[in-house]
Every structure is written in structure tokens, then in C-alpha cells.
Tab-separated table of C-alpha atoms in Angstrom:
chain	number	residue	atom	x	y	z
H	1	GLN	CA	74.900	-102.730	75.001
H	2	GLN	CA	73.092	-99.412	74.891
H	3	PRO	CA	69.931	-98.874	76.925
H	4	VAL	CA	66.610	-98.312	75.234
H	5	GLN	CA	64.667	-95.179	76.054
H	6	SER	CA	60.962	-94.606	75.554
H	7	PRO	CA	59.190	-92.632	74.365
H	8	GLN	CA	61.386	-91.001	71.729
H	9	ALA	CA	59.547	-87.725	72.134
H	10	VAL	CA	56.829	-86.218	74.272
H	11	ILE	CA	54.959	-82.934	74.092
H	12	LEU	CA	53.479	-81.486	77.261
H	13	ARG	CA	51.618	-78.425	78.371
H	14	GLU	CA	52.928	-76.571	81.400
H	15	GLY	CA	51.821	-78.320	84.557
H	16	GLU	CA	51.440	-81.771	82.999
H	17	ASP	CA	53.390	-84.832	84.057
H	18	ALA	CA	55.492	-87.246	82.006
H	19	VAL	CA	57.472	-90.427	82.505
H	20	ILE	CA	60.596	-91.415	80.573
H	21	ASN	CA	61.738	-95.010	80.715
H	22	CYS	CA	65.202	-96.484	80.326
H	23	SER	CA	65.691	-100.240	79.958
H	24	SER	CA	68.791	-102.359	79.719
H	25	SER	CA	69.404	-105.966	78.783
H	26	LYS	CA	72.279	-106.297	81.248
H	27	ALA	CA	72.572	-106.135	85.018
H	28	LEU	CA	72.988	-102.560	86.178
H	29	TYR	CA	75.043	-101.010	88.931
H	30	SER	CA	73.854	-97.465	88.415
H	31	VAL	CA	71.753	-95.248	86.195
H	32	HIS	CA	72.633	-91.648	85.364
H	33	TRP	CA	70.214	-89.069	83.970
H	34	TYR	CA	71.176	-86.019	81.926
H	35	ARG	CA	69.306	-83.222	80.209
H	36	GLN	CA	70.613	-81.445	77.125
H	37	LYS	CA	69.183	-78.253	75.691
H	38	HIS	CA	69.907	-77.448	72.079
H	39	GLY	CA	73.405	-76.098	71.614
H	40	GLU	CA	74.341	-76.744	75.226
H	41	ALA	CA	76.223	-79.378	77.199
H	42	PRO	CA	74.367	-82.380	78.571
H	43	VAL	CA	73.811	-81.491	82.231
H	44	PHE	CA	73.973	-84.152	84.918
H	45	LEU	CA	70.676	-84.438	86.809
H	46	MET	CA	71.086	-87.382	89.149
H	47	ILE	CA	72.575	-90.782	89.691
H	48	LEU	CA	70.782	-93.806	91.095
H	49	LEU	CA	72.894	-96.545	92.570
H	50	LYS	CA	72.124	-100.234	92.865
H	51	GLY	CA	69.699	-100.697	95.711
H	52	GLY	CA	66.447	-99.533	94.158
H	53	GLU	CA	66.615	-96.005	95.474
H	54	GLN	CA	64.627	-93.049	94.306
H	55	LYS	CA	65.971	-89.541	93.965
H	56	GLY	CA	64.667	-86.098	93.220
H	57	HIS	CA	65.894	-82.892	91.664
H	58	ASP	CA	63.332	-80.122	92.128
H	59	LYS	CA	60.170	-81.641	90.611
H	60	ILE	CA	62.106	-84.188	88.595
H	61	SER	CA	62.538	-87.547	90.270
H	62	ALA	CA	63.673	-90.985	89.237
H	63	SER	CA	63.461	-94.577	90.323
H	64	PHE	CA	65.711	-97.545	89.661
H	65	ASN	CA	64.468	-101.103	89.616
H	66	GLU	CA	67.595	-103.230	89.431
H	67	LYS	CA	65.645	-106.479	89.143
H	68	LYS	CA	63.922	-105.259	86.022
H	69	GLN	CA	67.092	-103.503	84.857
H	70	GLN	CA	65.241	-100.310	84.249
H	71	SER	CA	64.870	-96.764	85.460
H	72	SER	CA	62.152	-94.174	85.082
H	73	LEU	CA	62.417	-90.394	85.166
H	74	TYR	CA	59.345	-88.507	86.350
H	75	LEU	CA	58.668	-84.934	85.294
H	76	THR	CA	56.028	-83.537	87.633
H	77	ALA	CA	54.095	-80.327	87.019
H	78	SER	CA	56.342	-79.590	84.055
H	79	GLN	CA	57.750	-76.139	83.477
H	80	LEU	CA	58.929	-74.528	80.255
H	81	SER	CA	62.496	-74.946	81.482
H	82	TYR	CA	62.084	-78.724	81.417
H	83	SER	CA	62.227	-78.759	77.625
H	84	GLY	CA	65.228	-80.560	76.235
H	85	THR	CA	66.526	-84.021	75.466
H	86	TYR	CA	66.847	-86.408	78.376
H	87	PHE	CA	69.456	-89.157	78.275
H	88	CYS	CA	69.936	-92.092	80.529
H	89	GLY	CA	73.339	-93.628	81.011
H	90	THR	CA	73.570	-97.141	82.373
H	91	GLU	CA	76.535	-98.659	84.119
H	92	GLY	CA	77.068	-102.405	84.175
H	93	GLY	CA	79.656	-104.673	85.696
H	94	ASP	CA	82.410	-103.133	83.606
H	95	TYR	CA	81.686	-99.746	85.280
H	96	LYS	CA	81.397	-98.074	81.877
H	97	LEU	CA	78.505	-95.817	80.915
H	98	SER	CA	76.383	-96.557	77.867
H	99	PHE	CA	73.890	-93.918	76.779
H	100	GLY	CA	70.415	-94.177	75.330
H	101	ALA	CA	69.347	-92.294	72.202
H	102	GLY	CA	67.470	-89.709	74.233
H	103	THR	CA	63.902	-88.552	74.742
H	104	THR	CA	62.997	-85.112	73.452
H	105	VAL	CA	60.646	-83.262	75.788
H	106	THR	CA	58.816	-80.173	74.608
H	107	VAL	CA	56.855	-78.198	77.163
H	108	ARG	CA	54.433	-75.639	75.773
H	109	ALA	CA	52.735	-72.760	77.531
F	1	GLU	CA	79.223	-73.632	83.308
F	2	THR	CA	80.077	-77.301	83.701
F	3	GLY	CA	83.804	-76.943	84.327
F	4	VAL	CA	84.630	-78.455	80.937
F	5	THR	CA	85.455	-75.955	78.192
F	6	GLN	CA	85.646	-76.772	74.497
F	7	THR	CA	86.983	-74.729	71.587
F	8	PRO	CA	86.081	-73.955	68.938
F	9	ARG	CA	82.325	-74.177	69.341
F	10	HIS	CA	81.829	-74.345	65.583
F	11	LEU	CA	84.193	-75.562	62.899
F	12	VAL	CA	83.749	-75.924	59.157
F	13	MET	CA	86.506	-77.766	57.368
F	14	GLY	CA	87.217	-79.194	53.967
F	15	MET	CA	88.002	-82.841	53.503
F	16	THR	CA	91.685	-82.115	52.946
F	17	ASN	CA	92.117	-79.803	55.942
F	18	LYS	CA	93.802	-80.502	59.248
F	19	LYS	CA	92.256	-78.992	62.350
F	20	SER	CA	92.104	-79.671	66.076
F	21	LEU	CA	89.464	-79.546	68.769
F	22	LYS	CA	90.547	-78.516	72.233
F	23	CYS	CA	89.114	-79.400	75.622
F	24	GLU	CA	90.081	-78.188	79.081
F	25	GLN	CA	88.605	-79.313	82.385
F	26	HIS	CA	88.813	-77.310	85.594
F	27	LEU	CA	87.420	-79.996	87.886
F	28	GLY	CA	90.604	-81.759	88.938
F	29	HIS	CA	89.431	-84.963	87.282
F	30	ASN	CA	91.674	-87.824	86.213
F	31	ALA	CA	89.743	-89.135	83.220
F	32	MET	CA	88.784	-87.392	79.992
F	33	TYR	CA	86.608	-88.531	77.110
F	34	TRP	CA	85.677	-87.748	73.529
F	35	TYR	CA	82.139	-88.560	72.409
F	36	LYS	CA	80.482	-88.145	69.024
F	37	GLN	CA	76.845	-87.062	68.987
F	38	SER	CA	74.839	-87.472	65.789
F	39	ALA	CA	71.166	-86.692	65.355
F	40	LYS	CA	68.815	-89.298	66.829
F	41	LYS	CA	71.675	-91.614	67.797
F	42	PRO	CA	73.077	-92.537	71.198
F	43	LEU	CA	76.270	-90.865	72.272
F	44	GLU	CA	79.203	-92.750	70.780
F	45	LEU	CA	82.271	-93.083	72.949
F	46	MET	CA	85.397	-92.472	70.884
F	47	PHE	CA	88.358	-92.263	73.250
F	48	VAL	CA	89.081	-92.318	76.963
F	49	TYR	CA	92.188	-91.131	78.748
F	50	SER	CA	92.847	-92.017	82.348
F	51	LEU	CA	95.795	-90.319	84.059
F	52	GLU	CA	96.953	-89.201	80.602
F	53	GLU	CA	97.046	-92.732	79.259
F	54	ARG	CA	94.689	-93.799	76.502
F	55	VAL	CA	92.559	-96.628	77.856
F	56	GLU	CA	89.777	-96.826	75.272
F	57	ASN	CA	89.786	-96.517	71.506
F	58	ASN	CA	86.432	-97.663	70.221
F	59	SER	CA	87.282	-98.588	66.631
F	60	VAL	CA	87.626	-94.958	65.659
F	61	PRO	CA	89.091	-94.281	62.177
F	62	SER	CA	92.675	-93.082	62.173
F	63	ARG	CA	91.624	-89.734	60.699
F	64	PHE	CA	90.738	-88.889	64.317
F	65	SER	CA	93.806	-88.660	66.532
F	66	PRO	CA	93.516	-87.812	70.230
F	67	GLU	CA	96.185	-86.264	72.395
F	68	CYS	CA	96.228	-85.790	76.166
F	69	PRO	CA	99.299	-83.775	77.217
F	70	ASN	CA	98.155	-83.567	80.855
F	71	SER	CA	95.146	-84.451	82.962
F	72	SER	CA	93.457	-81.085	82.303
F	73	HIS	CA	93.751	-80.923	78.527
F	74	LEU	CA	92.537	-83.100	75.694
F	75	PHE	CA	92.787	-82.574	71.963
F	76	LEU	CA	91.197	-84.244	68.980
F	77	HIS	CA	93.250	-83.820	65.826
F	78	LEU	CA	91.278	-84.081	62.610
F	79	HIS	CA	92.579	-84.779	59.107
F	80	THR	CA	91.100	-85.885	55.802
F	81	LEU	CA	87.637	-86.159	57.294
F	82	GLN	CA	84.539	-87.284	55.446
F	83	PRO	CA	81.152	-85.518	55.281
F	84	GLU	CA	79.658	-88.264	57.468
F	85	ASP	CA	81.984	-87.136	60.246
F	86	SER	CA	79.916	-83.973	60.616
F	87	ALA	CA	78.498	-84.081	64.134
F	88	LEU	CA	78.699	-82.581	67.593
F	89	TYR	CA	81.873	-83.676	69.369
F	90	LEU	CA	81.585	-83.653	73.124
F	91	CYS	CA	84.440	-83.674	75.572
F	92	ALA	CA	83.806	-84.919	79.084
F	93	SER	CA	85.656	-85.640	82.292
F	94	SER	CA	85.166	-87.681	85.433
F	95	GLN	CA	86.952	-88.225	88.702
F	96	ARG	CA	88.175	-91.636	87.582
F	97	TYR	CA	87.613	-94.220	84.890
F	98	GLY	CA	86.010	-97.471	85.899
F	99	GLY	CA	87.081	-99.303	89.018
F	100	ARG	CA	83.783	-99.020	90.827
F	101	SER	CA	80.289	-97.785	90.207
F	102	GLY	CA	78.874	-94.312	90.475
F	103	ASN	CA	81.380	-92.455	88.320
F	104	THR	CA	79.674	-89.275	87.098
F	105	ILE	CA	80.684	-87.821	83.756
F	106	TYR	CA	80.566	-84.049	83.170
F	107	PHE	CA	80.277	-82.784	79.608
F	108	GLY	CA	81.469	-79.712	77.798
F	109	GLU	CA	79.169	-77.809	75.453
F	110	GLY	CA	80.624	-79.480	72.393
F	111	SER	CA	82.183	-78.513	69.113
F	112	TRP	CA	79.904	-78.536	66.090
F	113	LEU	CA	81.887	-79.903	63.186
F	114	THR	CA	80.804	-79.599	59.570
F	115	VAL	CA	82.882	-81.302	56.890
F	116	VAL	CA	82.346	-79.951	53.398
């Protein structure tokens, strides 16, 4: 079962914040976040393991609420380099990753 | 540079052609994957190899044929494809496949395939 991401797209001005949500209908063991720029490989950002932890990568952070089976990615004080498509990958009891359809983030000057 | 290299980056082929996509990983990983990425759709897992053995084949048509000669190399052989097969094909690798949580997958830059 693939996770559901929202919103599908977001447009920001430099310095603005955004939140991307990732929800699953199954119990989760971990959530993985990736960013893909056009024509490039999806790049691994961070992994959140079961336990409700929060992690950060520069000014990009994420939280994982295992009870609600969802994760959120926070883009703080966005920069032009944050533009791209963000994917979440969720891992259930079978230890296999399922990916969401992605959220396209456009940051404008 | 993700440590996973794919060639060619772009491929245009006719429906009667036979071609192959190549993937090489330099990360010392034991599992390799093929994914299909189409516009506005989630990544579709096609095949998984773990220690050179195919462990996943997600109902992929037989016109796609994977080959994993060793743990560092993965091929996707293509023949008699259809226009709807046009997509970005991503190779990926990970330390292991399944077994326990927290297995991070690293992707190559992909091969853009156009079937005409």
C-alpha cells in the first residue's frame, strides 16, 4: 500500500516555510525522505525510525508519528536549492519501501 | 554522485528493437533494484536482486528481462516494448533487502527511455 503525500505541489518564495505530509494506512517501522531534482537521481535526505523521533538536515527537518502512521517534512526558511520533488518512502512490517507520488516544491526568488 | 551509475542516460528505441540498460553500484551493497518512474505516479518497483538472486518480480511484463551477473552490476534487457513503457528507469542499491527496518536505498540518475 503506497503512502499518500500532500500537497501535490507547493510554490514558495525564498525564506518561506512549508510542510509536506506523508500518511500510510499500515503500521510503519520507518519513513524515508528523498528529494529529486529534474533529470537527477532521487537523493536520500533522512530516515526516521519507529520511536517518534525527529531529525534535521540543514534547515529541513522531519517528524514521525507512528501512532498516526504519518510523517511530516518541514522546509524552514526555504532556499532556491530546495526546489525539487520530495518523496516519502514508508516501511511496514515486511521491511519493504513503498513510495508516495511526490510533492513538487518550487522556490522562487 | 550517489555511487550508483546508470547507462545510457537517454535511449530512444523502436518497438521491434532490443536494447539494454546497465547499472553499476560502487557502494559494496548486496541488493539492487529496478524502478519505473512515470509522470505524477509513485515509483513502481519492478525487480529486486539480493546477493545476485532475484527476490522480487512485481508482475512485470516479460518484455523486460533483468540480469544480475554479480552484486555490483544489474542489467535490464528490453525487447518489443510498447510506447506506454516510455519512462524514467531508476536503478538503486541498498546494503541488504528486508530482514529488518531502516534499510536505505540509494538511486542512480536514471535512464530516460522513449519507445517510438
